[in-house]
Tab-separated table of C-alpha atoms in Angstrom:
chain	number	residue	atom	x	y	z
A	140	MET	CA	10.058	-2.308	14.289
A	141	LYS	CA	7.469	-3.542	11.788
A	142	GLN	CA	7.367	-3.542	7.888
A	143	LEU	CA	4.506	-1.924	6.103
A	144	SER	CA	3.632	-2.907	2.530
A	145	VAL	CA	1.007	-0.659	0.709
A	146	TYR	CA	-0.144	-1.519	-2.561
A	147	VAL	CA	-1.552	1.091	-4.764
A	148	SER	CA	-3.549	1.972	-7.399
A	149	ARG	CA	-1.835	4.978	-8.899
A	150	ASP	CA	-4.393	7.760	-8.543
A	151	LEU	CA	-4.010	7.545	-4.543
A	152	GLU	CA	-0.268	7.354	-4.475
A	153	SER	CA	-0.302	11.275	-3.456
A	154	HIS	CA	-2.117	10.043	-0.415
A	155	VAL	CA	0.421	7.655	0.646
A	156	VAL	CA	3.233	9.749	0.104
A	157	GLN	CA	1.771	12.246	2.501
A	158	ALA	CA	1.081	9.518	5.039
A	159	LEU	CA	4.458	8.274	5.143
A	160	ASP	CA	5.857	12.199	5.405
A	161	HIS	CA	3.440	13.097	7.944
A	162	ALA	CA	4.566	9.772	10.560
A	163	GLY	CA	8.198	10.993	10.101
A	164	VAL	CA	8.866	7.926	7.828
A	165	ASP	CA	12.549	8.987	6.331
A	166	ALA	CA	13.128	5.810	4.324
A	167	TYR	CA	10.803	3.595	1.992
A	168	LEU	CA	11.377	1.898	-1.715
A	169	ARG	CA	8.422	2.789	-4.246
A	170	LEU	CA	8.055	-0.220	-7.345
A	171	GLY	CA	6.609	1.339	-9.688
A	172	GLU	CA	4.980	0.325	-13.426
A	173	ALA	CA	3.037	-2.721	-11.560
A	174	THR	CA	-0.236	-3.995	-12.302
A	175	GLY	CA	-2.961	-4.546	-10.197
A	176	MET	CA	-4.776	-7.374	-11.096
A	177	ARG	CA	-8.204	-9.038	-9.563
A	178	SER	CA	-10.275	-11.917	-10.892
A	179	THR	CA	-14.218	-11.333	-11.867
A	180	ALA	CA	-17.006	-13.913	-10.701
A	181	PRO	CA	-16.671	-17.106	-12.432
A	182	GLY	CA	-18.283	-17.239	-16.149
A	183	GLN	CA	-17.752	-13.176	-16.473
A	184	LEU	CA	-15.347	-11.998	-19.599
A	185	PRO	CA	-12.865	-11.114	-18.959
A	186	ARG	CA	-11.838	-13.215	-16.336
A	187	THR	CA	-9.401	-10.224	-14.375
A	188	VAL	CA	-9.988	-6.368	-14.055
A	189	SER	CA	-6.417	-4.713	-13.962
A	190	TRP	CA	-5.443	-1.338	-13.025
A	191	ASP	CA	-2.221	0.561	-12.686
A	192	ALA	CA	-0.365	-0.094	-9.492
A	193	ALA	CA	2.776	0.776	-7.588
A	194	LEU	CA	3.617	-0.663	-4.037
A	195	TYR	CA	5.593	1.573	-1.449
A	196	LEU	CA	7.546	-0.510	1.125
A	197	VAL	CA	9.192	0.672	4.618
A	198	PRO	CA	11.266	-2.160	5.737
A	199	ALA	CA	11.331	-0.903	8.980
A	200	ALA	CA	10.066	1.749	11.029
A	201	GLU	CA	8.907	2.051	14.612
A	202	GLU	CA	4.725	0.714	15.559
A	203	ARG	CA	4.243	4.389	15.867
A	204	SER	CA	4.574	5.392	12.898
A	205	ILE	CA	3.576	2.356	11.180
A	206	ARG	CA	0.502	3.024	12.856
A	207	ALA	CA	0.460	6.760	11.619
A	208	VAL	CA	0.204	5.698	8.109
A	209	VAL	CA	-2.122	3.040	8.750
A	210	ASP	CA	-4.701	5.299	10.344
A	211	ALA	CA	-4.593	7.992	7.759
A	212	LEU	CA	-4.892	5.494	4.643
A	213	ARG	CA	-7.676	3.377	5.852
A	214	GLU	CA	-10.212	5.439	4.562
A	215	PHE	CA	-9.243	5.114	1.359
A	216	ALA	CA	-8.774	1.301	1.041
A	217	GLY	CA	-11.466	-0.023	-1.448
A	218	THR	CA	-12.426	3.385	-2.710
A	219	CYS	CA	-12.095	3.154	-6.566
A	220	GLU	CA	-13.654	1.574	-9.106
A	221	VAL	CA	-11.664	-1.662	-9.846
A	222	GLY	CA	-10.737	-2.765	-5.779
A	223	PRO	CA	-8.963	-3.337	-3.612
A	224	CYS	CA	-7.041	0.205	-4.758
A	225	LEU	CA	-5.138	0.449	-1.854
A	226	ARG	CA	-4.154	-2.811	0.476
A	227	MET	CA	-1.692	-2.539	3.555
A	228	VAL	CA	-0.047	-5.208	5.246
A	229	VAL	CA	2.367	-4.756	8.321
A	230	THR	CA	4.339	-7.533	9.723
A	231	PRO	CA	6.704	-8.070	12.586
A	232	VAL	CA	10.533	-7.329	11.747
A	233	ASP	CA	13.249	-9.162	13.616
A	234	GLU	CA	16.302	-7.968	12.434
A	235	VAL	CA	17.313	-5.187	10.306
A	236	HIS	CA	20.978	-4.935	8.976
């Protein structure tokens, strides 16, 4: 089992939902109304740039499902004006209760 976290700007959310559905992921958590932040280069003002974001969390799924989602979304990573606009983190799951 694996856990997948997808941090995404709001303009790419439909791609995330489509990838989860296509991979057969039956349950996930969406945390919305978040703000993505990125620091700018030293000396630049403002010091941070922000964008509307959401987090999709798949707490436990088979590795093949997680791999299908990652493969489907990889092309969107870093493709918006303020990056990263899509970031995925895959971690092992030891127990699910």
